[in-house]
Amino acid sequence: MKALLDSFKPGFKGGEISALQFFGKHGISVAFVLCVVIFSLSTQKFLSTDNFLTVVMQASIIGTIALGVTFVVIGGNLDLSVGSLLSFATVLVVDLHDKVGPGMAILLMFVFTLLIGSVNGYLIGYLRLNSLIVTLGMLSAIQGITLVYSGGKNVDISDQTNTWFAFFGREELFGIPVPAIIFIVLGIVLQIVLLKSGFGRKIFAIGGNATASLFSGLRRNRLVFSTYLLSAFTTACAALILGSRVMGSQNNVGEGYELLVLAGVILGGTSLLGGSGSIARTVIGVLILAMIQNGLLLLGFPYYTQWLVTWVVIIVAVWLDIAAKRGKLFSTY
């Protein structure tokens, strides 16, 4: 702790890098523990099994999307279209439920969501367009598609008590909410894929040094395309949870989710510059955001305070990420 405090003193050189390295390796764990301690001391309701399950439930939708987006960011790109894509997929699966049945509705929702993800992947991976511009444009395009499809109206499932569709958002297994199980299982599978498979190692390679990976024979276009398919897949899973939990959907239900997802990914230590990151740390980052929102709610803070705190968290996380790469906290350039 002394080295950490000393690193903020003007002119301090010896411990500054080690303190930043400490942030890079263990900052997310320290932040997690601090959140638990601070909110536990602030309100007795926070540290209970029911509230912990509530936090995991709150984190499950954003967290499930963040799992796929982590691959995109590690590969050196961004995906700002996931919020609109969540709105589209949720409206689609809920609307189709009464028309073609839950099974076919889920299948068609995954097909169309992956189709949109493939458009992102093709434009960014094969045509080499800027990911920020492409996904920002796709965000608006999907909003328009969703409004046209729904006719500007909200959609609901007519018989909400007599459908197995409720399983994904409202049921429990062994006392654990199904959304939390989906989130955790997907996280474990994708963590193994990222760390133990050749695909995962190649994603790190193209994000760390795109030019070197090209000369080494890696097919960057195909790999980038795959990351956007993965991002669309996890967004479809989140839409399944959300639609099942609410049994209805608004046209803009995913509005703002892209920032929360990105905040969770960055807070987990995945670099915006690409080449480094972890699914497990993304899970912790998303849980921290959910704990902050839950804790502020229990303490009676207004809803907009959560957005302000989230913004501060993003700024601090990005600052520390860049500082760790520079080897210093402050720069005169």
Short mmCIF file of C-alpha atoms in Angstrom, two decimals:
data_model
loop_
_atom_site.label_atom_id
_atom_site.label_comp_id
_atom_site.label_asym_id
_atom_site.label_seq_id
_atom_site.Cartn_x
_atom_site.Cartn_y
_atom_site.Cartn_z
CA MET A 1 0.00 0.00 0.00
CA LYS A 2 2.90 2.38 0.77
CA ALA A 3 4.37 1.80 -2.69
CA LEU A 4 0.95 2.46 -4.18
CA LEU A 5 0.59 5.77 -2.33
CA ASP A 6 4.20 6.77 -3.06
CA SER A 7 3.65 6.28 -6.78
CA PHE A 8 1.28 9.27 -6.82
CA LYS A 9 3.92 11.61 -5.33
CA PRO A 10 5.46 14.08 -7.79
CA GLY A 11 8.92 13.03 -8.84
CA PHE A 12 8.57 9.51 -7.54
CA LYS A 13 10.22 7.12 -10.00
CA GLY A 14 11.33 3.93 -8.31
CA GLY A 15 7.94 2.43 -7.39
CA GLU A 16 5.75 4.00 -10.09
CA ILE A 17 6.05 1.19 -12.62
CA SER A 18 5.62 -1.52 -10.00
CA ALA A 19 2.48 0.21 -8.72
CA LEU A 20 1.06 0.37 -12.23
CA GLN A 21 1.97 -3.25 -12.78
CA PHE A 22 0.14 -4.01 -9.56
CA PHE A 23 -2.95 -2.24 -10.92
CA GLY A 24 -2.66 -4.17 -14.16
CA LYS A 25 -2.49 -7.57 -12.46
CA HIS A 26 -4.57 -7.19 -9.33
CA GLY A 27 -6.50 -3.90 -9.62
CA ILE A 28 -9.74 -5.59 -10.62
CA SER A 29 -9.60 -7.96 -7.62
CA VAL A 30 -8.88 -5.06 -5.25
CA ALA A 31 -11.78 -3.09 -6.73
CA PHE A 32 -14.10 -6.08 -6.30
CA VAL A 33 -13.17 -6.51 -2.62
CA LEU A 34 -13.42 -2.75 -1.98
CA CYS A 35 -16.93 -2.67 -3.46
CA VAL A 36 -18.04 -5.56 -1.25
CA VAL A 37 -16.53 -4.01 1.89
CA ILE A 38 -17.81 -0.46 1.26
CA PHE A 39 -21.40 -1.46 0.45
CA SER A 40 -21.49 -4.08 3.22
CA LEU A 41 -20.55 -1.42 5.76
CA SER A 42 -23.00 1.06 4.20
CA THR A 43 -26.11 -1.11 4.20
CA GLN A 44 -26.95 -4.39 5.94
CA LYS A 45 -29.11 -5.54 3.02
CA PHE A 46 -26.13 -5.74 0.67
CA LEU A 47 -24.33 -8.75 2.14
CA SER A 48 -26.99 -11.44 1.82
CA THR A 49 -27.44 -14.48 -0.41
CA ASP A 50 -30.64 -13.13 -1.95
CA ASN A 51 -29.00 -9.81 -2.79
CA PHE A 52 -25.91 -11.54 -4.21
CA LEU A 53 -28.15 -13.58 -6.53
CA THR A 54 -29.92 -10.33 -7.46
CA VAL A 55 -26.56 -8.80 -8.40
CA VAL A 56 -25.67 -11.81 -10.56
CA MET A 57 -29.12 -11.64 -12.17
CA GLN A 58 -28.62 -7.94 -12.92
CA ALA A 59 -25.21 -8.69 -14.37
CA SER A 60 -26.32 -11.65 -16.48
CA ILE A 61 -27.64 -9.74 -19.52
CA ILE A 62 -24.83 -7.18 -19.77
CA GLY A 63 -22.30 -9.83 -18.79
CA THR A 64 -23.43 -12.33 -21.40
CA ILE A 65 -23.03 -9.71 -24.14
CA ALA A 66 -19.66 -8.62 -22.70
CA LEU A 67 -18.28 -12.17 -23.08
CA GLY A 68 -18.48 -11.94 -26.88
CA VAL A 69 -17.43 -8.28 -27.02
CA THR A 70 -14.27 -9.19 -25.09
CA PHE A 71 -13.11 -11.23 -28.11
CA VAL A 72 -13.81 -8.24 -30.40
CA VAL A 73 -11.80 -5.84 -28.22
CA ILE A 74 -8.89 -8.25 -27.74
CA GLY A 75 -8.80 -8.51 -31.54
CA GLY A 76 -8.23 -4.75 -31.72
CA ASN A 77 -11.75 -3.60 -32.64
CA LEU A 78 -14.95 -2.26 -31.06
CA ASP A 79 -18.62 -3.22 -31.24
CA LEU A 80 -20.99 -0.37 -30.38
CA SER A 81 -23.99 -1.98 -32.08
CA VAL A 82 -24.75 -4.56 -29.37
CA GLY A 83 -27.32 -2.37 -27.57
CA SER A 84 -29.44 -1.90 -30.69
CA LEU A 85 -28.89 -5.53 -31.63
CA LEU A 86 -30.22 -6.55 -28.21
CA SER A 87 -33.36 -4.45 -28.82
CA PHE A 88 -33.88 -5.99 -32.26
CA ALA A 89 -33.34 -9.58 -31.12
CA THR A 90 -35.59 -9.20 -28.07
CA VAL A 91 -38.43 -7.63 -30.07
CA LEU A 92 -38.04 -10.33 -32.73
CA VAL A 93 -38.11 -13.36 -30.42
CA VAL A 94 -41.04 -12.00 -28.37
CA ASP A 95 -43.07 -11.04 -31.45
CA LEU A 96 -42.47 -14.39 -33.18
CA HIS A 97 -43.31 -16.37 -30.04
CA ASP A 98 -47.09 -16.17 -30.60
CA LYS A 99 -46.81 -16.47 -34.39
CA VAL A 100 -44.55 -19.50 -34.90
CA GLY A 101 -44.06 -20.94 -31.40
CA PRO A 102 -41.16 -20.49 -28.96
CA GLY A 103 -38.78 -23.00 -30.57
CA MET A 104 -38.96 -21.55 -34.08
CA ALA A 105 -38.92 -18.00 -32.66
CA ILE A 106 -35.64 -18.67 -30.85
CA LEU A 107 -34.10 -20.28 -33.95
CA LEU A 108 -35.09 -17.40 -36.25
CA MET A 109 -33.90 -14.83 -33.70
CA PHE A 110 -30.44 -16.44 -33.59
CA VAL A 111 -30.30 -16.65 -37.41
CA PHE A 112 -31.14 -12.97 -38.00
CA THR A 113 -28.92 -11.76 -35.15
CA LEU A 114 -25.96 -13.73 -36.50
CA LEU A 115 -26.73 -12.36 -39.97
CA ILE A 116 -26.38 -8.79 -38.70
CA GLY A 117 -23.21 -9.77 -36.85
CA SER A 118 -21.81 -11.21 -40.07
CA VAL A 119 -22.41 -7.88 -41.85
CA ASN A 120 -20.33 -6.16 -39.17
CA GLY A 121 -17.67 -8.83 -39.48
CA TYR A 122 -17.51 -8.64 -43.28
CA LEU A 123 -17.26 -4.83 -43.39
CA ILE A 124 -14.56 -4.71 -40.69
CA GLY A 125 -12.72 -7.96 -41.35
CA TYR A 126 -12.73 -8.25 -45.14
CA LEU A 127 -13.22 -4.64 -46.29
CA ARG A 128 -10.98 -3.29 -43.47
CA LEU A 129 -13.39 -0.49 -42.53
CA ASN A 130 -13.00 1.25 -39.18
CA SER A 131 -14.86 -0.71 -36.49
CA LEU A 132 -15.96 2.42 -34.60
CA ILE A 133 -17.59 3.94 -37.68
CA VAL A 134 -19.15 0.67 -38.89
CA THR A 135 -20.70 -0.36 -35.58
CA LEU A 136 -21.83 3.20 -34.80
CA GLY A 137 -23.61 3.29 -38.15
CA MET A 138 -24.99 -0.20 -37.55
CA LEU A 139 -26.35 0.99 -34.18
CA SER A 140 -28.56 3.53 -35.97
CA ALA A 141 -29.46 1.13 -38.79
CA ILE A 142 -30.65 -1.58 -36.40
CA GLN A 143 -32.69 0.97 -34.44
CA GLY A 144 -34.45 1.84 -37.69
CA ILE A 145 -34.98 -1.82 -38.60
CA THR A 146 -36.45 -2.51 -35.16
CA LEU A 147 -38.88 0.42 -35.41
CA VAL A 148 -39.98 -0.59 -38.92
CA TYR A 149 -40.42 -4.25 -37.92
CA SER A 150 -42.49 -3.48 -34.82
CA GLY A 151 -44.37 -0.54 -36.33
CA GLY A 152 -43.18 1.58 -33.43
CA LYS A 153 -45.16 -0.49 -30.91
CA ASN A 154 -44.06 -2.52 -27.92
CA VAL A 155 -44.62 -6.28 -28.13
CA ASP A 156 -45.80 -8.79 -25.51
CA ILE A 157 -46.38 -12.53 -25.23
CA SER A 158 -50.12 -13.13 -24.88
CA ASP A 159 -50.09 -16.13 -22.50
CA GLN A 160 -47.18 -15.49 -20.16
CA THR A 161 -47.98 -18.24 -17.64
CA ASN A 162 -48.27 -21.20 -19.98
CA THR A 163 -45.09 -21.31 -22.05
CA TRP A 164 -41.74 -23.04 -21.57
CA PHE A 165 -40.14 -19.86 -22.94
CA ALA A 166 -40.26 -18.57 -19.35
CA PHE A 167 -37.55 -21.07 -18.41
CA PHE A 168 -34.65 -18.90 -19.68
CA GLY A 169 -35.49 -15.78 -17.67
CA ARG A 170 -37.68 -16.75 -14.73
CA GLU A 171 -36.86 -20.26 -13.59
CA GLU A 172 -34.22 -21.61 -11.19
CA LEU A 173 -32.05 -24.74 -11.12
CA PHE A 174 -30.77 -25.90 -7.71
CA GLY A 175 -31.79 -22.54 -6.28
CA ILE A 176 -29.76 -20.58 -8.86
CA PRO A 177 -31.54 -18.39 -11.44
CA VAL A 178 -31.22 -19.80 -14.97
CA PRO A 179 -29.93 -16.45 -16.38
CA ALA A 180 -27.03 -16.62 -13.92
CA ILE A 181 -26.31 -20.23 -14.96
CA ILE A 182 -26.30 -19.28 -18.66
CA PHE A 183 -23.93 -16.39 -17.91
CA ILE A 184 -21.53 -18.49 -15.82
CA VAL A 185 -21.49 -21.52 -18.16
CA LEU A 186 -20.91 -19.34 -21.24
CA GLY A 187 -18.15 -17.54 -19.36
CA ILE A 188 -16.36 -20.79 -18.48
CA VAL A 189 -16.63 -22.15 -22.03
CA LEU A 190 -15.39 -18.94 -23.66
CA GLN A 191 -12.57 -18.57 -21.12
CA ILE A 192 -11.35 -22.04 -22.12
CA VAL A 193 -11.69 -21.16 -25.83
CA LEU A 194 -9.76 -17.92 -25.34
CA LEU A 195 -6.89 -19.39 -23.34
CA LYS A 196 -6.59 -22.99 -24.53
CA SER A 197 -7.50 -23.00 -28.21
CA GLY A 198 -5.56 -21.94 -31.28
CA PHE A 199 -8.42 -19.60 -32.16
CA GLY A 200 -7.98 -17.73 -28.88
CA ARG A 201 -4.22 -17.39 -29.32
CA LYS A 202 -4.71 -16.03 -32.84
CA ILE A 203 -7.17 -13.41 -31.56
CA PHE A 204 -4.51 -12.22 -29.10
CA ALA A 205 -1.97 -12.15 -31.96
CA ILE A 206 -4.01 -10.02 -34.38
CA GLY A 207 -4.94 -7.60 -31.61
CA GLY A 208 -1.39 -7.31 -30.30
CA ASN A 209 0.34 -6.76 -33.64
CA ALA A 210 -1.79 -6.87 -36.77
CA THR A 211 1.16 -6.41 -39.14
CA ALA A 212 3.26 -9.17 -37.58
CA SER A 213 0.28 -11.54 -37.52
CA LEU A 214 -0.28 -10.87 -41.23
CA PHE A 215 3.34 -11.73 -42.09
CA SER A 216 3.12 -14.85 -39.95
CA GLY A 217 0.31 -16.19 -42.11
CA LEU A 218 -2.70 -15.57 -39.86
CA ARG A 219 -5.93 -14.93 -41.76
CA ARG A 220 -6.89 -11.72 -39.99
CA ASN A 221 -10.04 -11.12 -42.04
CA ARG A 222 -11.52 -14.49 -41.09
CA LEU A 223 -10.56 -14.11 -37.42
CA VAL A 224 -12.08 -10.60 -37.13
CA PHE A 225 -15.22 -11.88 -38.88
CA SER A 226 -15.44 -14.69 -36.28
CA THR A 227 -15.21 -12.27 -33.34
CA TYR A 228 -18.24 -10.31 -34.59
CA LEU A 229 -20.19 -13.54 -35.06
CA LEU A 230 -19.32 -14.43 -31.47
CA SER A 231 -20.43 -10.99 -30.28
CA ALA A 232 -23.77 -11.40 -32.11
CA PHE A 233 -24.20 -14.90 -30.64
CA THR A 234 -23.77 -13.76 -27.02
CA THR A 235 -26.09 -10.80 -27.72
CA ALA A 236 -28.73 -13.25 -28.97
CA CYS A 237 -28.30 -15.29 -25.77
CA ALA A 238 -28.82 -12.09 -23.74
CA ALA A 239 -31.94 -11.27 -25.78
CA LEU A 240 -33.29 -14.73 -24.99
CA ILE A 241 -32.81 -14.10 -21.27
CA LEU A 242 -34.29 -10.58 -21.41
CA GLY A 243 -37.31 -11.51 -23.54
CA SER A 244 -38.02 -14.52 -21.35
CA ARG A 245 -37.73 -12.54 -18.13
CA VAL A 246 -39.92 -9.62 -19.21
CA MET A 247 -42.20 -11.58 -21.59
CA GLY A 248 -42.31 -8.49 -23.73
CA SER A 249 -40.04 -5.84 -25.20
CA GLN A 250 -39.78 -2.16 -25.93
CA ASN A 251 -38.21 -0.96 -29.16
CA ASN A 252 -35.34 0.69 -27.30
CA VAL A 253 -34.87 -1.82 -24.51
CA GLY A 254 -31.13 -2.16 -25.25
CA GLU A 255 -30.44 1.57 -25.46
CA GLY A 256 -27.24 2.44 -23.58
CA TYR A 257 -26.25 -1.20 -23.06
CA GLU A 258 -23.28 -0.82 -25.41
CA LEU A 259 -21.63 1.60 -22.96
CA LEU A 260 -22.28 -0.64 -19.95
CA VAL A 261 -20.91 -3.64 -21.83
CA LEU A 262 -17.81 -1.73 -22.87
CA ALA A 263 -17.39 -0.44 -19.32
CA GLY A 264 -17.45 -4.00 -17.97
CA VAL A 265 -14.92 -5.18 -20.54
CA ILE A 266 -12.52 -2.26 -19.92
CA LEU A 267 -12.93 -2.46 -16.16
CA GLY A 268 -11.95 -6.12 -16.42
CA GLY A 269 -8.59 -5.06 -17.84
CA THR A 270 -9.11 -5.81 -21.52
CA SER A 271 -7.07 -3.21 -23.39
CA LEU A 272 -8.85 -0.91 -25.84
CA LEU A 273 -5.67 -1.13 -27.92
CA GLY A 274 -6.16 -4.89 -28.32
CA GLY A 275 -3.88 -7.85 -27.64
CA SER A 276 -4.70 -8.44 -23.98
CA GLY A 277 -7.71 -9.38 -21.90
CA SER A 278 -9.53 -12.14 -20.11
CA ILE A 279 -13.06 -13.49 -19.96
CA ALA A 280 -12.78 -14.17 -16.23
CA ARG A 281 -11.74 -10.57 -15.56
CA THR A 282 -14.59 -9.31 -17.75
CA VAL A 283 -17.00 -11.30 -15.55
CA ILE A 284 -15.55 -9.61 -12.45
CA GLY A 285 -15.73 -6.20 -14.17
CA VAL A 286 -19.40 -6.66 -14.99
CA LEU A 287 -20.12 -7.88 -11.45
CA ILE A 288 -18.46 -4.75 -10.04
CA LEU A 289 -20.70 -2.54 -12.20
CA ALA A 290 -23.75 -4.50 -11.06
CA MET A 291 -22.65 -4.21 -7.41
CA ILE A 292 -22.20 -0.44 -7.78
CA GLN A 293 -25.68 -0.08 -9.28
CA ASN A 294 -27.19 -2.39 -6.66
CA GLY A 295 -25.39 -0.71 -3.77
CA LEU A 296 -26.35 2.81 -4.89
CA LEU A 297 -29.96 1.67 -5.27
CA LEU A 298 -30.00 0.21 -1.75
CA LEU A 299 -28.54 3.46 -0.41
CA GLY A 300 -31.33 5.43 -2.07
CA PHE A 301 -29.33 7.23 -4.74
CA PRO A 302 -31.33 8.30 -7.85
CA TYR A 303 -31.07 6.24 -11.05
CA TYR A 304 -29.02 8.82 -12.99
CA THR A 305 -26.29 8.60 -10.33
CA GLN A 306 -25.55 5.08 -11.58
CA TRP A 307 -24.74 6.47 -15.04
CA LEU A 308 -22.49 9.16 -13.56
CA VAL A 309 -20.59 6.60 -11.50
CA THR A 310 -20.33 4.28 -14.51
CA TRP A 311 -18.87 7.12 -16.57
CA VAL A 312 -16.27 7.83 -13.86
CA VAL A 313 -15.40 4.12 -13.71
CA ILE A 314 -14.85 4.02 -17.50
CA ILE A 315 -12.59 7.10 -17.43
CA VAL A 316 -10.48 5.77 -14.54
CA ALA A 317 -10.19 2.30 -16.12
CA VAL A 318 -9.09 3.70 -19.50
CA TRP A 319 -6.66 6.08 -17.81
CA LEU A 320 -5.04 3.27 -15.82
CA ASP A 321 -4.87 1.05 -18.92
CA ILE A 322 -3.05 3.70 -20.95
CA ALA A 323 -0.85 4.67 -17.98
CA ALA A 324 0.19 1.06 -17.47
CA LYS A 325 1.32 0.84 -21.11
CA ARG A 326 3.21 4.16 -20.88
CA GLY A 327 4.79 3.17 -17.58
CA LYS A 328 3.65 6.37 -15.89
CA LEU A 329 0.43 7.91 -14.62
CA PHE A 330 0.88 11.42 -15.98
CA SER A 331 2.20 12.59 -19.33
CA THR A 332 3.22 16.06 -20.51
CA TYR A 333 2.43 15.16 -24.14
#
